Short mmCIF file of N, CA and C in Angstrom, two decimals:
data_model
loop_
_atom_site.label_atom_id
_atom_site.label_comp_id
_atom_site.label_asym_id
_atom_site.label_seq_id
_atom_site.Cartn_x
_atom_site.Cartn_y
_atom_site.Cartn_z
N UNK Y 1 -14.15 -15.01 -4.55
CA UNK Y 1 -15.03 -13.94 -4.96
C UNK Y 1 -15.80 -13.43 -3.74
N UNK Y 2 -15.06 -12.22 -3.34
CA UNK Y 2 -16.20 -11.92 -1.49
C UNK Y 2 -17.22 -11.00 -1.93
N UNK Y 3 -18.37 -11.31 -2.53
CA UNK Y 3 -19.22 -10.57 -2.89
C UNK Y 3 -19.85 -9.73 -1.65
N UNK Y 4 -19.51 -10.52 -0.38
CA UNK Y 4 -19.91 -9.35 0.72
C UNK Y 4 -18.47 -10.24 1.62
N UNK Y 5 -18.35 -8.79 2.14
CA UNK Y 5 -17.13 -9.35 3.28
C UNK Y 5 -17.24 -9.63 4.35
N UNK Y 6 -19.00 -9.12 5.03
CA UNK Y 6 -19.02 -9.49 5.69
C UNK Y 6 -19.17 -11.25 5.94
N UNK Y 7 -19.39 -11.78 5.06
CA UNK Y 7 -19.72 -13.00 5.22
C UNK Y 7 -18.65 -14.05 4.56
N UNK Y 8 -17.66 -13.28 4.89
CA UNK Y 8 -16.20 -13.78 3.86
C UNK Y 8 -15.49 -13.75 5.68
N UNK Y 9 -15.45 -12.76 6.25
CA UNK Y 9 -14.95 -12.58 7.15
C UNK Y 9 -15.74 -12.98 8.87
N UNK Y 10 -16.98 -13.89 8.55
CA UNK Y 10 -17.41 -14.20 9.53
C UNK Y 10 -17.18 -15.79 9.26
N UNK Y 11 -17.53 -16.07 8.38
CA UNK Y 11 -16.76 -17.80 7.91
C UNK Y 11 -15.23 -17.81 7.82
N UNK Y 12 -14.60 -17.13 7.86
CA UNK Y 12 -12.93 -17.35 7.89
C UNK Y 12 -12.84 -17.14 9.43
N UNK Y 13 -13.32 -16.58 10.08
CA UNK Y 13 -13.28 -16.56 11.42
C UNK Y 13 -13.94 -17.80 12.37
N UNK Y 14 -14.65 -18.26 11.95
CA UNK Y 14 -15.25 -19.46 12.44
C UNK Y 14 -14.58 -20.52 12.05
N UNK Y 15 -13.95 -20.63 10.85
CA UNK Y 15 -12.78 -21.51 10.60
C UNK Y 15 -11.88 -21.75 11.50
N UNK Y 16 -11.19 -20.31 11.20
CA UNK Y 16 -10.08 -19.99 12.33
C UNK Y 16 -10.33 -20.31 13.85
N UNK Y 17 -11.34 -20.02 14.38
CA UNK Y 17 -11.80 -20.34 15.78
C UNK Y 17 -11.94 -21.62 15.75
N UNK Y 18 -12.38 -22.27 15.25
CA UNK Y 18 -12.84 -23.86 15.05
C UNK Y 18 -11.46 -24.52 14.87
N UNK Y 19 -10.87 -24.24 13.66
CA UNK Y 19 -9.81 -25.28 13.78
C UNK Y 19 -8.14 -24.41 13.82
N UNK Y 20 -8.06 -23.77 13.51
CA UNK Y 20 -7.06 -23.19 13.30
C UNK Y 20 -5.92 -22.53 14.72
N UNK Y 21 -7.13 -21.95 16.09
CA UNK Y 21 -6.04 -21.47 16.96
C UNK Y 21 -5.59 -21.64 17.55
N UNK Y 22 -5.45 -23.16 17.57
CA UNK Y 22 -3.96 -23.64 18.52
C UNK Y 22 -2.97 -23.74 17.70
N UNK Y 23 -3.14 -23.46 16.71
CA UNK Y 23 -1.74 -22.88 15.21
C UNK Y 23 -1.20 -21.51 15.27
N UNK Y 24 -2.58 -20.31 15.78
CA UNK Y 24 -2.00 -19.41 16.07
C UNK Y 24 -2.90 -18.40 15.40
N UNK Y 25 -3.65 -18.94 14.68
CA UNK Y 25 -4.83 -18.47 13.55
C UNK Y 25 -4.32 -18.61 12.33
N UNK Y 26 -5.23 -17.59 11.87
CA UNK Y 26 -4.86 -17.44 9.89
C UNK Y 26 -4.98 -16.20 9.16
N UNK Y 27 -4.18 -15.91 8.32
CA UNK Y 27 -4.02 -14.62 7.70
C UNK Y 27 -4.26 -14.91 6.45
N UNK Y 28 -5.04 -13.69 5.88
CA UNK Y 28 -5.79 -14.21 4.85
C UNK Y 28 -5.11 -13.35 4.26
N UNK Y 29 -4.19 -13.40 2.97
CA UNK Y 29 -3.16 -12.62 2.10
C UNK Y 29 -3.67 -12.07 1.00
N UNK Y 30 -4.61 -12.83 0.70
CA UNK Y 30 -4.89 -12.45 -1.12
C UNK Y 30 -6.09 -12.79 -0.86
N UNK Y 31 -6.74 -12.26 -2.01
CA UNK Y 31 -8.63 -12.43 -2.47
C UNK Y 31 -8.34 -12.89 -4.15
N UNK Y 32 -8.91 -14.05 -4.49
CA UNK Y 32 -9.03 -14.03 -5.57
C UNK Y 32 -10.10 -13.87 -6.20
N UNK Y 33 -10.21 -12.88 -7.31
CA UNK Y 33 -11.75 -12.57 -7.59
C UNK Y 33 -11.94 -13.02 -9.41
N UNK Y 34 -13.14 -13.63 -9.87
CA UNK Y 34 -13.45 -13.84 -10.93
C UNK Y 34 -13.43 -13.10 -12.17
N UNK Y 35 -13.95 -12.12 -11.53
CA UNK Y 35 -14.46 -10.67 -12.56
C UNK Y 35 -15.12 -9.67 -11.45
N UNK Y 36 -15.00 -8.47 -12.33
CA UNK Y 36 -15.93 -7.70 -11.93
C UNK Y 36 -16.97 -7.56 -11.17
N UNK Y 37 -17.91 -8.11 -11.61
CA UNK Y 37 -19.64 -8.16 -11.15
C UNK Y 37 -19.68 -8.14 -9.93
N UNK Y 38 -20.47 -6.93 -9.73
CA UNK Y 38 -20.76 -6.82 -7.82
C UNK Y 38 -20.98 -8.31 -7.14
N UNK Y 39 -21.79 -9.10 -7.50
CA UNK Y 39 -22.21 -10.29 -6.75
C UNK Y 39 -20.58 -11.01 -6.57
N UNK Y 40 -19.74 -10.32 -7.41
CA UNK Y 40 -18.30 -11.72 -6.97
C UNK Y 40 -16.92 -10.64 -6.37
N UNK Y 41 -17.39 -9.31 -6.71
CA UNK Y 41 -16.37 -8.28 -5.88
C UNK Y 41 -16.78 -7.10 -5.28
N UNK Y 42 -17.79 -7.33 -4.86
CA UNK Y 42 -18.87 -6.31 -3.91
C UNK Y 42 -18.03 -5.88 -2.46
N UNK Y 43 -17.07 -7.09 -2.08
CA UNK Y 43 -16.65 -6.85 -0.60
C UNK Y 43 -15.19 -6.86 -0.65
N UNK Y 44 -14.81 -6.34 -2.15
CA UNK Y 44 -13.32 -5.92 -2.13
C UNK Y 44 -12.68 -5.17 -1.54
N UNK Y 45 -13.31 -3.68 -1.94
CA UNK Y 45 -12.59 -2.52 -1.18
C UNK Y 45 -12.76 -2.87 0.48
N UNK Y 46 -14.27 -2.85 0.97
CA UNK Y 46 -14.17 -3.57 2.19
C UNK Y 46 -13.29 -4.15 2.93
N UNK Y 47 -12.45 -5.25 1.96
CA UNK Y 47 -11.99 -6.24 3.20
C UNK Y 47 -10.30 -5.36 3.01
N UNK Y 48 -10.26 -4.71 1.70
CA UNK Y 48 -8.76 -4.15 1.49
C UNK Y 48 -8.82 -3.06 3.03
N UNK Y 49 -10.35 -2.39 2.91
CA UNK Y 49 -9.96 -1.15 4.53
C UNK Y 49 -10.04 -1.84 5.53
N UNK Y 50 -10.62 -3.26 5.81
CA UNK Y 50 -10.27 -3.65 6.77
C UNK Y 50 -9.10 -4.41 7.38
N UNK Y 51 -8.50 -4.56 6.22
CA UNK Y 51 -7.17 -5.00 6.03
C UNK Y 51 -6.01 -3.43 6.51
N UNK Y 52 -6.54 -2.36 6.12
CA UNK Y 52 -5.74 -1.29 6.97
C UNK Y 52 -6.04 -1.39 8.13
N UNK Y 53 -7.27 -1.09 8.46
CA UNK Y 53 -7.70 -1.28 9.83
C UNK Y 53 -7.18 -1.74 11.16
N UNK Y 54 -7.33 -3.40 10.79
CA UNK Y 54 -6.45 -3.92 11.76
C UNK Y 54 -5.04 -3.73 11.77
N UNK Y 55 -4.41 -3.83 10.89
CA UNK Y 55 -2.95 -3.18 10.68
C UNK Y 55 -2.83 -1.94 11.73
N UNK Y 56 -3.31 -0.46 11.65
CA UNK Y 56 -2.99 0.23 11.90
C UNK Y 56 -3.54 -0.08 13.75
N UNK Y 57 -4.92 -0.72 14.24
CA UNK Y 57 -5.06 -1.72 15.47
C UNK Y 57 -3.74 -2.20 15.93
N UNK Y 58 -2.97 -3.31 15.40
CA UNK Y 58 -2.18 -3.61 15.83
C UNK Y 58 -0.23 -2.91 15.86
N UNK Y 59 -0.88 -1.76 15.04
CA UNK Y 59 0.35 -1.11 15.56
C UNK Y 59 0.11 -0.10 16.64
N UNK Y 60 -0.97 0.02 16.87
CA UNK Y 60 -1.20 0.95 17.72
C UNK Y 60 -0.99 -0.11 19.23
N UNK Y 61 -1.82 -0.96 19.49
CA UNK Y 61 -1.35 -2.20 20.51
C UNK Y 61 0.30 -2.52 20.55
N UNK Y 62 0.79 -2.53 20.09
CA UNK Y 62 2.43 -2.71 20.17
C UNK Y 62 2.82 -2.08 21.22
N UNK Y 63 3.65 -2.60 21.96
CA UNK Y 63 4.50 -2.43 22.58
C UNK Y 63 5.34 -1.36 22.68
N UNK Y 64 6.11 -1.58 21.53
CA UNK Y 64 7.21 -1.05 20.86
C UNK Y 64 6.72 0.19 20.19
N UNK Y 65 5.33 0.58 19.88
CA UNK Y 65 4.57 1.88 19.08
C UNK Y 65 4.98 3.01 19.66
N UNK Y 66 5.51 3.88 19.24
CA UNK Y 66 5.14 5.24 19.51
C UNK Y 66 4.12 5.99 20.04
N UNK Y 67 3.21 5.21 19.15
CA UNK Y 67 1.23 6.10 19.30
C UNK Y 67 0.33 4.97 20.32
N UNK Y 68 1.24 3.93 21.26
CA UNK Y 68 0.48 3.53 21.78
C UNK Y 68 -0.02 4.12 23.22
N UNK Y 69 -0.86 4.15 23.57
CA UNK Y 69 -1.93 4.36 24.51
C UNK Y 69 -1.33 4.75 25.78
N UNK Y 70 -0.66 5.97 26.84
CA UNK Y 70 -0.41 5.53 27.71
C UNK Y 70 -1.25 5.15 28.69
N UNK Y 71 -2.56 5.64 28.62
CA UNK Y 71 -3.77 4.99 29.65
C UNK Y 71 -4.15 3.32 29.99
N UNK Y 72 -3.54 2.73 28.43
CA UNK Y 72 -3.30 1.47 28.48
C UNK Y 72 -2.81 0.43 29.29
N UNK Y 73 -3.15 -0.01 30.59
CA UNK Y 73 -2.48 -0.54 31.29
C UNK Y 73 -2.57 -2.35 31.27
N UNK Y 74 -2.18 -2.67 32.19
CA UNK Y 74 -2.07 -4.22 32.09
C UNK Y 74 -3.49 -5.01 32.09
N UNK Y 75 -3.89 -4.30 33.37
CA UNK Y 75 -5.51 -4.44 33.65
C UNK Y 75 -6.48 -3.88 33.00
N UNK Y 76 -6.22 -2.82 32.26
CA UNK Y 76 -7.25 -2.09 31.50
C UNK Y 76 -7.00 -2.40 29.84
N UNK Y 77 -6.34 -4.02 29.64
CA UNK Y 77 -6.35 -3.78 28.10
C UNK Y 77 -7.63 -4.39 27.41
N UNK Y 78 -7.96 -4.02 26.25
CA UNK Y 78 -8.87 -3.95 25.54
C UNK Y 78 -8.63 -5.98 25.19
N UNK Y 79 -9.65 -6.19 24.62
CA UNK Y 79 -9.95 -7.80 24.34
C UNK Y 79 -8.72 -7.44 23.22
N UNK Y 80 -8.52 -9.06 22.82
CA UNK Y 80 -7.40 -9.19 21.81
C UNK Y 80 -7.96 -9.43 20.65
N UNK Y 81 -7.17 -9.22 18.95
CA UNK Y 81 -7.94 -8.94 17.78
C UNK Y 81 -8.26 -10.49 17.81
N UNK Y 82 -9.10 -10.60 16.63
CA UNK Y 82 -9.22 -12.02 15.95
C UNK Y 82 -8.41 -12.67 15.99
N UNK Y 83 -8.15 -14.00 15.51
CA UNK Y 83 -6.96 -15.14 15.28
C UNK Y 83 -7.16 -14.83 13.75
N UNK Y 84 -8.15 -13.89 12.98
CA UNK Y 84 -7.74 -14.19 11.89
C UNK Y 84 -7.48 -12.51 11.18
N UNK Y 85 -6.09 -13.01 10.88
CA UNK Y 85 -5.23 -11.44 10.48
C UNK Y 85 -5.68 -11.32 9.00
N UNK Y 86 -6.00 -10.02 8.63
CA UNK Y 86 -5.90 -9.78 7.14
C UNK Y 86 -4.30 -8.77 6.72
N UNK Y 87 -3.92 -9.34 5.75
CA UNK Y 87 -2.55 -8.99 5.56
C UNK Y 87 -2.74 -7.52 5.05
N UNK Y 88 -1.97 -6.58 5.30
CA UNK Y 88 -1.88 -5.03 5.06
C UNK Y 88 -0.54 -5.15 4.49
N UNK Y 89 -0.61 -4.46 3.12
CA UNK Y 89 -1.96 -4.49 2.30
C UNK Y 89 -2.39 -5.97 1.75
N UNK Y 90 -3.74 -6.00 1.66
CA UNK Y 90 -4.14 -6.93 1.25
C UNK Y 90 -4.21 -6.60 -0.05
N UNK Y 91 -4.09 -7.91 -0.98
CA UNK Y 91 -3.35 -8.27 -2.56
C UNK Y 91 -5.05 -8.52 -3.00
N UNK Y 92 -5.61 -8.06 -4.28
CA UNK Y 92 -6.88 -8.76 -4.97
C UNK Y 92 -6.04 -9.08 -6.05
N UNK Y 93 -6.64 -10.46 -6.89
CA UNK Y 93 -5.69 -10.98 -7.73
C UNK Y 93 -7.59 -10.86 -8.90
N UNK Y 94 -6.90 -10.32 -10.22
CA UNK Y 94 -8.05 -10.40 -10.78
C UNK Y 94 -7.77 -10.46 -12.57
N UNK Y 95 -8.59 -10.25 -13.51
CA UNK Y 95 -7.92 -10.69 -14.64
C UNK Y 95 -7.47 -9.51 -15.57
N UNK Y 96 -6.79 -9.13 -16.54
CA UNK Y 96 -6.41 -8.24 -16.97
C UNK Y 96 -7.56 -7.82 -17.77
N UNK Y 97 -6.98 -5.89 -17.52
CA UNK Y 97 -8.26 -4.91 -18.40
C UNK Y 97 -9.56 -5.95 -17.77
N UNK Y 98 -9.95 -5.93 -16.69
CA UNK Y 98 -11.23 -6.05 -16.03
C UNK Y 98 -11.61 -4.75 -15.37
N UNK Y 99 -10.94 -4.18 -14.70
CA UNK Y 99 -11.38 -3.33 -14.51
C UNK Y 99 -12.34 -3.63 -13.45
N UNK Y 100 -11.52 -4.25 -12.23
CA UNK Y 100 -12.05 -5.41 -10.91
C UNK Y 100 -12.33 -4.33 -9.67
N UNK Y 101 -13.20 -4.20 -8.75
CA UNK Y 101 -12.74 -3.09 -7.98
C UNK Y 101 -12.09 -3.23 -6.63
N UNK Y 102 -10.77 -2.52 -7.03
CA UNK Y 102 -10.08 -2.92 -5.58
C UNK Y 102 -8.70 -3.78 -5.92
N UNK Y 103 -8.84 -3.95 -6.79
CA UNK Y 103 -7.90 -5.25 -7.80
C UNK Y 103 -6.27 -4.48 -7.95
N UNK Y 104 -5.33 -5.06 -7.02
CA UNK Y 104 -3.92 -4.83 -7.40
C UNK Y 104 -3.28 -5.28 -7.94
N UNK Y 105 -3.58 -6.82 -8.75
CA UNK Y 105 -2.47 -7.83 -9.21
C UNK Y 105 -3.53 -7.80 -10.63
N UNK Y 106 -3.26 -7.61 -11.90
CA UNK Y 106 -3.94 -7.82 -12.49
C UNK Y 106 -3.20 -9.45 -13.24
N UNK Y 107 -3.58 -10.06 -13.65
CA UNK Y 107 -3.28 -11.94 -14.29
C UNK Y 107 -3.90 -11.82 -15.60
N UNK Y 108 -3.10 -12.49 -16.00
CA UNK Y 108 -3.30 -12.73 -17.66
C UNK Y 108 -3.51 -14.48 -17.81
N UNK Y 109 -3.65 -14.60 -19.04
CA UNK Y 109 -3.73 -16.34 -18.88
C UNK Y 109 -2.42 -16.85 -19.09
N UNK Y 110 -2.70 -18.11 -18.04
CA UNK Y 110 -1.09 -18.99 -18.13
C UNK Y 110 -0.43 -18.53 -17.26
N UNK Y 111 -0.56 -16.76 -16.82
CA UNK Y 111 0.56 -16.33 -15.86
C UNK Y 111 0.04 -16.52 -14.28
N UNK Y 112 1.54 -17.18 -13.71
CA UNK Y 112 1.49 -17.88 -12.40
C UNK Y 112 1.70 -16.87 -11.57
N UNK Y 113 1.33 -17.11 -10.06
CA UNK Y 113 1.70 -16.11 -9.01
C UNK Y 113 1.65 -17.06 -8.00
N UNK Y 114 1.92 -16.22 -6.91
CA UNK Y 114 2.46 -16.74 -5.47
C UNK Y 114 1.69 -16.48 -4.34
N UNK Y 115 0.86 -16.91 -3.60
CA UNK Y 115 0.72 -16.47 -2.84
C UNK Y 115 0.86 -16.88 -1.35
N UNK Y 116 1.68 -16.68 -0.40
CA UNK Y 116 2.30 -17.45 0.32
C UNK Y 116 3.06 -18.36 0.25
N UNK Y 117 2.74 -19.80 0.38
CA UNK Y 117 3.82 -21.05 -0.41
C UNK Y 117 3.17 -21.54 -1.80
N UNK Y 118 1.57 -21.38 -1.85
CA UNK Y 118 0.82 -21.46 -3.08
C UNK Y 118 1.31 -20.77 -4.39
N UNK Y 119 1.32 -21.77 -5.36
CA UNK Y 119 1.36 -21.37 -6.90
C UNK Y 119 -0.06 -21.72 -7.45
N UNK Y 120 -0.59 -20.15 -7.77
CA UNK Y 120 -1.52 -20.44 -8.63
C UNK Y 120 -1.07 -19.96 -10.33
N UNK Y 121 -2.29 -20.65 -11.26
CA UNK Y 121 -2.44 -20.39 -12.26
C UNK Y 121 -3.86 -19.30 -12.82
N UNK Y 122 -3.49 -18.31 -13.49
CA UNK Y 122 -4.75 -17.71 -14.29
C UNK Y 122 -5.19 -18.33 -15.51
N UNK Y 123 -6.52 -18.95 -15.68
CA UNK Y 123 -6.66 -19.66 -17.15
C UNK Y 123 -7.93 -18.46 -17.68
N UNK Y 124 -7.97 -17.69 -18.50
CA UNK Y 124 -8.43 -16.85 -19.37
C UNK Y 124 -9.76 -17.34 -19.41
N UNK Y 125 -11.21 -16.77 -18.94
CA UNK Y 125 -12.04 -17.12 -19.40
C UNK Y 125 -13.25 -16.21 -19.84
N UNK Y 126 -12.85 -15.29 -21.37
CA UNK Y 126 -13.56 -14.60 -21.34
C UNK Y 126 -15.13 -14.47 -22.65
N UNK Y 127 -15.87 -15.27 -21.34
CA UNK Y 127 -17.15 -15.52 -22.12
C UNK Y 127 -18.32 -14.40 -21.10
N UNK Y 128 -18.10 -14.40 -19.65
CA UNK Y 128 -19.12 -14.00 -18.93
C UNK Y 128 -18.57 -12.63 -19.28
N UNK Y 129 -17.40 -12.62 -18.85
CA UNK Y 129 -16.98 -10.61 -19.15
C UNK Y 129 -15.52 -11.09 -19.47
N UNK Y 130 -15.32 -10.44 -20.73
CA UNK Y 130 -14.13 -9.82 -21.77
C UNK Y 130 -12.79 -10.12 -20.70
N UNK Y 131 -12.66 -10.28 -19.20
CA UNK Y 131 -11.46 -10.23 -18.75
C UNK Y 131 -11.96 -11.11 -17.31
N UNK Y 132 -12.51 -12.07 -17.65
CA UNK Y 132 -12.96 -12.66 -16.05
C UNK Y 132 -11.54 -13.82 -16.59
N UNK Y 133 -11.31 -14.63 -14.97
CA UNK Y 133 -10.41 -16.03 -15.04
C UNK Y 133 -10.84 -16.64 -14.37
N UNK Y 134 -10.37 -17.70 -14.30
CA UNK Y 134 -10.25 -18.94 -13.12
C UNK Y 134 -8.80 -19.05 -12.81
N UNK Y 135 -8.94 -19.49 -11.20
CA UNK Y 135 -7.75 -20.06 -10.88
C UNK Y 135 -7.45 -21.07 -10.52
N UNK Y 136 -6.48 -21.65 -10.93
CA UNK Y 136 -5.97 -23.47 -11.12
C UNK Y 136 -4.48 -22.96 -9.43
N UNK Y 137 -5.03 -23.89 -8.75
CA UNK Y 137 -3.54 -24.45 -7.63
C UNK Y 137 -2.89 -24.82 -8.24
N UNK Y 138 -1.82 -24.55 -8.54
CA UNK Y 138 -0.50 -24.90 -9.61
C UNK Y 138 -0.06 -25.79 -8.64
N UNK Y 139 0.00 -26.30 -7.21
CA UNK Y 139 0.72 -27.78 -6.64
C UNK Y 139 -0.43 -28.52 -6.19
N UNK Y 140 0.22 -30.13 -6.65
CA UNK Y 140 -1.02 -30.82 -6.03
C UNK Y 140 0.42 -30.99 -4.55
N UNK Y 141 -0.95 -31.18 -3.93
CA UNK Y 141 -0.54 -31.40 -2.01
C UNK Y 141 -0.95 -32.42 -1.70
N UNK Y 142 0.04 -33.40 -1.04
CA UNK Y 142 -0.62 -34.85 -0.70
C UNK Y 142 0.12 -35.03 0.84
N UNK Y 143 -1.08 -35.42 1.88
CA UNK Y 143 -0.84 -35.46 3.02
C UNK Y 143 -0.07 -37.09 2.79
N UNK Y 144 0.58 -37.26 4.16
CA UNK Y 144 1.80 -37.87 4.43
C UNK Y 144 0.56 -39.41 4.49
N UNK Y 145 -0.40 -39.73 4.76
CA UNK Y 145 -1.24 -40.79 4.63
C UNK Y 145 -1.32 -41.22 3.10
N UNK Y 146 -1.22 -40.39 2.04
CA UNK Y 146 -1.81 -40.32 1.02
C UNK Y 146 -0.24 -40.91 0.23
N UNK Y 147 0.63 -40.32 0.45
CA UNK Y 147 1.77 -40.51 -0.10
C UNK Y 147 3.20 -41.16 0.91
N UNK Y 148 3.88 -41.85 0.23
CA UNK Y 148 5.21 -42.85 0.91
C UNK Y 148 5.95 -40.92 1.57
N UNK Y 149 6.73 -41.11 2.98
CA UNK Y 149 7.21 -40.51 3.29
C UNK Y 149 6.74 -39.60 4.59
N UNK Y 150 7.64 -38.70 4.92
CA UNK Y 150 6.97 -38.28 5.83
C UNK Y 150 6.26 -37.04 6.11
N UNK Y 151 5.45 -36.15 6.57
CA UNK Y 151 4.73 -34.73 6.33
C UNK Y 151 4.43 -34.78 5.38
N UNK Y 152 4.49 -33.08 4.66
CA UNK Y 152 3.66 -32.72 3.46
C UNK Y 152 4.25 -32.56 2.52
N UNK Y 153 3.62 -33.30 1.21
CA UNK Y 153 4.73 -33.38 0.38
C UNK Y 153 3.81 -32.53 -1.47
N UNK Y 154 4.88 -31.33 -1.81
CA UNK Y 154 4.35 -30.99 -3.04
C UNK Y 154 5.04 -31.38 -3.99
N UNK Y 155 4.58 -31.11 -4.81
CA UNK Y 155 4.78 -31.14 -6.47
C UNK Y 155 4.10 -30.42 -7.18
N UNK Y 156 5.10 -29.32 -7.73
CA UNK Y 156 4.43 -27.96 -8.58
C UNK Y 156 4.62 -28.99 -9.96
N UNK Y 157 3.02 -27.96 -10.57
CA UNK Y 157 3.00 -28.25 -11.60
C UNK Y 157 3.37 -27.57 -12.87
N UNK Y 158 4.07 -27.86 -13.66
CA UNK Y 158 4.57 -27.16 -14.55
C UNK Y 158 4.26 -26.38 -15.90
#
């Protein structure tokens, strides 16, 4: 729920800086939002234009671009983006007839989705507003300490 993005996108970045960029960073694919209510989707549209944003940033930096820069030189390039990419377009996952703002995936209850290698679940919970959910991680994940074998090992749940 990024009720402000900015503060969705300064903690995913400090993540990312902290542990994540000798992986390469992190791309943040989907927003999952509760409901409606400004306090839990205030920084939807937000992070969806900043999700163009950098997109259209990094096509313009390309190499290979058409529209890139010829003033652009080796020595004169601009600092490099974040380690942490927002996917274009970025996906809001939210509950049906909510009426979420910014919301492309609308979820019903019981119905599963994907996001990346993640299976989530929508479980219906409409007491606060007529179309809010929760979402259940449809795999439990057990590091290779935790379980016989080796790396990471799932098991979707059914």
């Amino acid at each position: 729920d990024p009720a402000d993005s900015g503060a969705i996108t300064s903690a995913t970045t400090m993540l990312c800086e902290k542990h994540y960029s000798a992986f390469g960073g992190l791309t943040l694919e989907a927003v999952l939002c509760t409901h409606k209510h400004w306090d839990h989707s205030g920084g939807n549209y937000n992070l969806v234009r900043l999700a163009a944003m950098q997109a259209r940033e990094l096509e313009r930096r390309s190499p290979d671009s058409s529209r890139a820069d010829p003033e652009d030189s080796e020595e004169n390039q601009k600092p490099p983006l974040s380690r942490l990419l927002l996917k274009h377009p970025l996906k809001v996952f939210s509950g049906l007839d909510e009426g979420t703002p910014a919301c492309t995936d609308e979820v019903g209850h019981g119905q599963h989705f994907e996001i990346g290698a993640l299976l989530f679940e929508a479980i219906a919970t409409p007491a606060h507003t007529t179309g809010s959910v929760m979402f259940r991680l449809a795999v439990d994940v057990y590091h290779e300490d935790d379980r016989p074998g080796a790396g990471m090992v799932t098991n979707q749940v059914k």
